[in-house]
Tab-separated table of C-alpha atoms in Angstrom:
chain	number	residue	atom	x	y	z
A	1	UNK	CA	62.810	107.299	119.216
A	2	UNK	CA	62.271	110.206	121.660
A	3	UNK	CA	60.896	109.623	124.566
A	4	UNK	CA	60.335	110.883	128.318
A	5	UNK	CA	61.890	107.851	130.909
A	6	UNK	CA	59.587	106.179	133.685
A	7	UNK	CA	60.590	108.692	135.987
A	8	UNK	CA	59.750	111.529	133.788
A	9	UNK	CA	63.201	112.745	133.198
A	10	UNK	CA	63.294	113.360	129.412
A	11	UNK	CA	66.272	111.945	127.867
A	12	UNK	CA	69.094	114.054	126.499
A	13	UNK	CA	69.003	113.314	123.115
A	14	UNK	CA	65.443	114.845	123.312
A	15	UNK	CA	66.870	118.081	124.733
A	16	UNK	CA	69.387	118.303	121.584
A	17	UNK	CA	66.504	117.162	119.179
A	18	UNK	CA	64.298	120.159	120.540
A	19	UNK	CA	67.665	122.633	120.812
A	20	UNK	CA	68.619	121.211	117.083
A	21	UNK	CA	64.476	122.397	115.963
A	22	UNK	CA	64.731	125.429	117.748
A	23	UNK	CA	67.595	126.282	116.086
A	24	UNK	CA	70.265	126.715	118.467
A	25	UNK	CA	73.433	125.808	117.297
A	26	UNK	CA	74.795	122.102	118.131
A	27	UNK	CA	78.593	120.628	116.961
A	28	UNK	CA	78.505	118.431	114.001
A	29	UNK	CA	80.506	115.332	113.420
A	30	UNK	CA	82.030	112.672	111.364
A	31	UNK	CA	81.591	114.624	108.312
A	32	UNK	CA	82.806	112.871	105.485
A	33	UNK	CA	82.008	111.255	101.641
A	34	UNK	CA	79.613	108.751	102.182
A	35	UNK	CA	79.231	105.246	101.099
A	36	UNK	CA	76.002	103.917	99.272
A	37	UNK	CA	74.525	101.588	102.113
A	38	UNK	CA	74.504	97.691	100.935
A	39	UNK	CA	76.218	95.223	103.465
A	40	UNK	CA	77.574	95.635	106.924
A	41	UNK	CA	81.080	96.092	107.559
A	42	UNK	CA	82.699	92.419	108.444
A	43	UNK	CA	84.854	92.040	111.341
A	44	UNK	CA	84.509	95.631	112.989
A	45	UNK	CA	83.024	94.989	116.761
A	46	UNK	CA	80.643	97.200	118.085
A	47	UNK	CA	81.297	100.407	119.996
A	48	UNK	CA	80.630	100.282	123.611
A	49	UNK	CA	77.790	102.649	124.993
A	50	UNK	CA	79.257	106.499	125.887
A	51	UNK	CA	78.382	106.536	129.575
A	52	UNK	CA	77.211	110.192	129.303
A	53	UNK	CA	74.402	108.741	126.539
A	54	UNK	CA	73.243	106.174	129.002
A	55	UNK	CA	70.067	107.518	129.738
A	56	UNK	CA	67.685	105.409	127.644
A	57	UNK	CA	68.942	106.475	123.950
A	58	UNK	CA	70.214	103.048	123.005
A	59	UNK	CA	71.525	102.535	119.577
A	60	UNK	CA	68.289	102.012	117.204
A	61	UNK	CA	67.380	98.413	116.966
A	62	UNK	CA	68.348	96.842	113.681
A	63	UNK	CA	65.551	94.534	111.729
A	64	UNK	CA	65.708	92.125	109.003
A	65	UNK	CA	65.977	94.146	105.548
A	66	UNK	CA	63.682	91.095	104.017
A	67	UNK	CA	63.268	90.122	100.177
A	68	UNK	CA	62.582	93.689	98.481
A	69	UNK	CA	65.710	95.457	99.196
A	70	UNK	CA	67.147	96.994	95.964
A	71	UNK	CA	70.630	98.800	95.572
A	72	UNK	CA	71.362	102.146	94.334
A	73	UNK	CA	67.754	103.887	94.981
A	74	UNK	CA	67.334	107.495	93.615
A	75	UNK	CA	68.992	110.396	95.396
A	76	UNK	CA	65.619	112.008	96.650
A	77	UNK	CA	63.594	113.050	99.446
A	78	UNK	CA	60.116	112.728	97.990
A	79	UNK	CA	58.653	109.041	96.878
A	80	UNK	CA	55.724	110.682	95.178
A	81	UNK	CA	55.203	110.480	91.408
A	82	UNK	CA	52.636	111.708	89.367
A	83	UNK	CA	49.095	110.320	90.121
A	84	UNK	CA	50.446	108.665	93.547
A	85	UNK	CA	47.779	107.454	95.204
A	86	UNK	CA	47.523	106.649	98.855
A	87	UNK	CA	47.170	109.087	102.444
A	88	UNK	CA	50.650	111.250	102.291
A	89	UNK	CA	53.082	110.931	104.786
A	90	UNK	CA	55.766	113.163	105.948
A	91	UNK	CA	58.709	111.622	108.141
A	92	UNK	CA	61.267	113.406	109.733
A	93	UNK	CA	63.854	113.465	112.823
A	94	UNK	CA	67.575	113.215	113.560
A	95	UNK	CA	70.594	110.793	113.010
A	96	UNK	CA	73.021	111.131	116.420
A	97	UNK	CA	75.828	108.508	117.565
A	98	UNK	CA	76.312	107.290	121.260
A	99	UNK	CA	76.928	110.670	122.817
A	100	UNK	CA	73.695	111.731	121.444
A	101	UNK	CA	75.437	114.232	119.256
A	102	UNK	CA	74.015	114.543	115.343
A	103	UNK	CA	75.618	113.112	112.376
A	104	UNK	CA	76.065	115.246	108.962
A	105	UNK	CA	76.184	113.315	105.854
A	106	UNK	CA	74.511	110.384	107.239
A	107	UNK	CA	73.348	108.248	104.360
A	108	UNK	CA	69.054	107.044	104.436
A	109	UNK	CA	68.045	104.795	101.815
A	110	UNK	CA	64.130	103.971	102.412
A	111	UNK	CA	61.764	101.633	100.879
A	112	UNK	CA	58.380	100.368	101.251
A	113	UNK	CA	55.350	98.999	99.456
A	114	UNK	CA	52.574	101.055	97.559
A	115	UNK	CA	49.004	101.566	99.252
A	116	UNK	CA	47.758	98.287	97.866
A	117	UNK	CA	50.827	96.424	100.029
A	118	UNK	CA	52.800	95.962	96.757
A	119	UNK	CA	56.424	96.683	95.995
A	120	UNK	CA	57.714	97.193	92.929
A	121	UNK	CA	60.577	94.989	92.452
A	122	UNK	CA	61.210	95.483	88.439
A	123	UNK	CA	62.338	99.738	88.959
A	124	UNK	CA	62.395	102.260	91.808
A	125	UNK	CA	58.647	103.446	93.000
A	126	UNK	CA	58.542	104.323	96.586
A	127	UNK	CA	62.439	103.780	96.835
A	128	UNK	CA	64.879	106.546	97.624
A	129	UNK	CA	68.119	107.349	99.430
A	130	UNK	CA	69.001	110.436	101.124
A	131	UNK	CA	71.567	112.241	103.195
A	132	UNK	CA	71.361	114.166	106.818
A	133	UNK	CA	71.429	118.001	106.577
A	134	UNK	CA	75.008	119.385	108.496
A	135	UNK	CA	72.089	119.356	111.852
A	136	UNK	CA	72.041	115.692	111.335
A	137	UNK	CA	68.373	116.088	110.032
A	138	UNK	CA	66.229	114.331	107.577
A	139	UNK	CA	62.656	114.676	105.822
A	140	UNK	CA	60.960	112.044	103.752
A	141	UNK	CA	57.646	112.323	101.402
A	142	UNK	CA	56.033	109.670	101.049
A	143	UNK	CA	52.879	107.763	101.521
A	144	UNK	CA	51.364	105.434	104.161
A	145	UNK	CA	52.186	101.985	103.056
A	146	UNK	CA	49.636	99.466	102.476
A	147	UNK	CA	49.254	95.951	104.392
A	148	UNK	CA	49.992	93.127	102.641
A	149	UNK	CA	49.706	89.192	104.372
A	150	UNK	CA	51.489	88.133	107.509
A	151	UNK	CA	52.874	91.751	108.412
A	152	UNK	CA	52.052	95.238	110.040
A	153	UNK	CA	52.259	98.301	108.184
A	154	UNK	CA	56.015	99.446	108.168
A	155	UNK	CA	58.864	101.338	107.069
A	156	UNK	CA	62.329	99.778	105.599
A	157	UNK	CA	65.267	101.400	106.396
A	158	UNK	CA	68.825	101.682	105.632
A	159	UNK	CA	70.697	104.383	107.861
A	160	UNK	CA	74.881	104.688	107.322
A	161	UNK	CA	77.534	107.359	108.724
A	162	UNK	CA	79.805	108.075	106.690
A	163	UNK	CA	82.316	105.227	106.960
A	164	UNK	CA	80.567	103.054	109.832
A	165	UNK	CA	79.132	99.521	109.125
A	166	UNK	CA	75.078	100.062	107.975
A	167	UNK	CA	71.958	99.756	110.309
A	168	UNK	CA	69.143	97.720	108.564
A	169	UNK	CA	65.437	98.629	110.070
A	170	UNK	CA	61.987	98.840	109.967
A	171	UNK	CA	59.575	101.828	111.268
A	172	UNK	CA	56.137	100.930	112.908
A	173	UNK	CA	53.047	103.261	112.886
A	174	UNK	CA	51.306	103.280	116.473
A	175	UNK	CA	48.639	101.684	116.687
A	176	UNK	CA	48.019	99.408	114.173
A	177	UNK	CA	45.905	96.200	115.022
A	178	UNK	CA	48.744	93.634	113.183
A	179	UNK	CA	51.206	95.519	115.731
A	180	UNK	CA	49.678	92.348	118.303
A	181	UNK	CA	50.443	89.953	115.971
A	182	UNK	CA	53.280	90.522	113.632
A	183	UNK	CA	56.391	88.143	114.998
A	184	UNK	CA	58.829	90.941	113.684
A	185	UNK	CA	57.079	94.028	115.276
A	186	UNK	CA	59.681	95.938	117.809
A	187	UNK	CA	57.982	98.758	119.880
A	188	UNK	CA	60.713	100.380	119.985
A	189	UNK	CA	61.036	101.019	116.202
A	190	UNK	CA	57.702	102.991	116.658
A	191	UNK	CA	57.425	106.113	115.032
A	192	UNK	CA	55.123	109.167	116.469
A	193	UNK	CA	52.661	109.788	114.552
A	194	UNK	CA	49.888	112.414	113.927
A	195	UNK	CA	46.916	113.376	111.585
A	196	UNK	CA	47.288	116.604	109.332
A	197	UNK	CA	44.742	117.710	107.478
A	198	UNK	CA	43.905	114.907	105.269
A	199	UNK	CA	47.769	113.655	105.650
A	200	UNK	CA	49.840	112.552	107.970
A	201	UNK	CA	53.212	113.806	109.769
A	202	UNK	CA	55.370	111.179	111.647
A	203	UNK	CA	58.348	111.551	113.733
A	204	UNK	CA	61.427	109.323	114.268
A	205	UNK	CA	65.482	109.779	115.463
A	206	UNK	CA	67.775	107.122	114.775
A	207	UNK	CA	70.920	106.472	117.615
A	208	UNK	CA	73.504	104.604	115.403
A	209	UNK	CA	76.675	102.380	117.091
A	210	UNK	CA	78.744	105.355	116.411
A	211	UNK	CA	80.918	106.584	118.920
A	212	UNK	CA	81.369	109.916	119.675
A	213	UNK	CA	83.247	112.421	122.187
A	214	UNK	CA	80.575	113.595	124.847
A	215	UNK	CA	79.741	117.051	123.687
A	216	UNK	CA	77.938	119.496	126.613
A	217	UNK	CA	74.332	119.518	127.314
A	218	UNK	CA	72.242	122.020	124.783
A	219	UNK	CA	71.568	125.632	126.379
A	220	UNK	CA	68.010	126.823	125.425
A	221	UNK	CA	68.329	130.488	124.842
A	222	UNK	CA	65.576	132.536	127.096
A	223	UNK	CA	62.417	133.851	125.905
A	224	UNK	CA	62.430	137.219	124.845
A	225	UNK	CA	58.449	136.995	125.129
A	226	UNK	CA	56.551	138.609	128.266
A	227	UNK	CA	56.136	135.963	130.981
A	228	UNK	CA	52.246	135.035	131.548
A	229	UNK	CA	49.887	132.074	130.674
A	230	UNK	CA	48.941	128.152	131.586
A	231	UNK	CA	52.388	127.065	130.934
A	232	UNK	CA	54.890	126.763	134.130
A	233	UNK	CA	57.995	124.947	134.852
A	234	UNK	CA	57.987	121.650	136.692
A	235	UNK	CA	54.821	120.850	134.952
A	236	UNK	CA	54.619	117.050	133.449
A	237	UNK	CA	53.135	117.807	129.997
A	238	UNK	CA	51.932	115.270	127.660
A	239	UNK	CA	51.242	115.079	123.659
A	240	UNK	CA	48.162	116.584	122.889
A	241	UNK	CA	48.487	119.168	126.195
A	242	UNK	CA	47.403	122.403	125.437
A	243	UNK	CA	48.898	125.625	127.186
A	244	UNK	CA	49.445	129.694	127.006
A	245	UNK	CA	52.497	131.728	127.276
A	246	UNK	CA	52.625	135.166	126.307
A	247	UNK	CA	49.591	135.323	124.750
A	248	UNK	CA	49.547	132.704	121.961
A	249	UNK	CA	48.464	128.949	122.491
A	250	UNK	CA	50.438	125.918	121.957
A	251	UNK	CA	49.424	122.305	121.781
A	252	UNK	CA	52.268	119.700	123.271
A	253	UNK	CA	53.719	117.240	120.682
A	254	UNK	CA	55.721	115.185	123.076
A	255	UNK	CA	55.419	113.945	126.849
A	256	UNK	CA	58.052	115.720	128.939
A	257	UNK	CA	58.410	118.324	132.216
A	258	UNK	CA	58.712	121.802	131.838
A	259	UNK	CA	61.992	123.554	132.316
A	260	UNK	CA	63.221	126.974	132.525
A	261	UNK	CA	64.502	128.175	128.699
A	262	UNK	CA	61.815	125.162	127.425
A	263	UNK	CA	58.896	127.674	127.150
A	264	UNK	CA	56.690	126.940	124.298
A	265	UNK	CA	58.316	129.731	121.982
A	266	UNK	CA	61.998	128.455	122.037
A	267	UNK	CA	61.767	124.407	121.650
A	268	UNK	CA	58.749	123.635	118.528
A	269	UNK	CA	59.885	120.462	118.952
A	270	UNK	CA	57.957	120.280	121.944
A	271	UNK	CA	55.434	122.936	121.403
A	272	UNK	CA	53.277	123.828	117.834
A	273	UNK	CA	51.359	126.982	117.961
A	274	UNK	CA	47.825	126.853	117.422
């Protein structure tokens, strides 16, 4: 998940996220014909950490996929179905390996129970698989999942690269009163979440065991936009933050400092106009 370290140094995974967003270009890699995700890959040992990833982007913790897991899901990116009921949900972030470099072609198979906690074990509602976009990227419809006994409401999770052992997870809404008191609950399987107009839009990027060659550092392209306004460099903003810069306002969606080329026009995955 991206997030801004204890000393307020944002990580740089959430530099390439917001470069990725702002659509600045970023290499691609391990493009390839992907396998449908169903067991781990036996005897292949885990990649050790790329140093130049080190900076609090650990792989994504894995979970237990529990009893509801069902092979070969639809190919979609929208669980809804006619007469869906239930608050709608949009999810959406980034698949990168250990160099915090996106993955194309990265394989997402999701599942989850209905708004009355149920799943549906006999066909396929609210169960889907998808692939990342050649940004690493994905986008899920969906709805907010119900609660059902002894857990928290959550997200299951399947994420592959193309020919790399699977990760098995779950996604956790903040909070959530069960958060306290569900034994499987992992904080940092959180996603970020927001309300929407009626909906809601949540935010998550997965780090998979991958390793990678250390690509460079994002460049943020200046602003072409007349200086002027609340927002100024060195400045520790936080979600919810609201600022000016050339004229238009812009409401922070993510804790971090302000940096030359990070002004609110260039990075929206930092800044949404308002």
């Amino acid at each position: 998940m991206d997030h801004e370290t204890s000393t307020g140094h944002v990580t740089r995974k959430a530099v390439l996220r917001a470069a990725l967003a702002a659509g600045i270009a970023a290499p691609t890699v391990l493009m390839g014909v992907p396998a449908l995700a169903r067991t781990l890959t036996a005897g292949e040992a885990a990649p050790a950490l790329t140093p130049e990833c080190d900076d609090g982007d650990d792989p994504t913790p894995a979970q237990t996929e529990g009893p509801y897991f069902k092979p070969n899901s639809p190919l979609r990116t929208s669980l809804l179905e006619a007469g869906t009921a239930g608050v709608r949900l949009t999810v959406s972030g980034y698949v990168f390996g250990l160099a915090c470099r996106p993955i194309a072609g990265a394989l997402l198979d999701f599942w989850q129970a209905d708004t009355n906690g149920a799943y549906d074990s006999s066909g396929f509602r609210f169960r889907g698989h998808q692939f990342t976009d050649a940004q690493g990227a994905f986008k899920l419809t969906t709805i907010v999942p119900g609660l059902y006994p002894g857990r928290t409401r959550h997200l299951h999770v399947k994420v592959q690269a193309p020919g790399r052992p699977v990760l098995t997870s779950q996604l956790y809404f903040p909070g959530e009163p069960r958060n306290n008191t569900d034994s499987i609950f992992d904080p940092r399987l959180l996603m970020t979440v927001r309300d929407a107009g009626g909906a809601r839009e949540a935010a998550f990027d997965f780090v998979l065991n991958v390793p990678q060659n250390p690509g460079p550092s994002p460049t943020a392209t200046a602003t072409t936009q007349p200086p002027g306004g609340s927002w100024a460099a060195g400045t520790a903003y936080r979600a919810g933050d609201r600022v000016t810069y050339g004229g238009p306002a812009y409401v922070c969606l993510q804790a971090h400092t302000g940096q030359a080329g990070w002004e609110p026009p260039n990075v929206p995955a930092l800044w949404r106009a308002v």
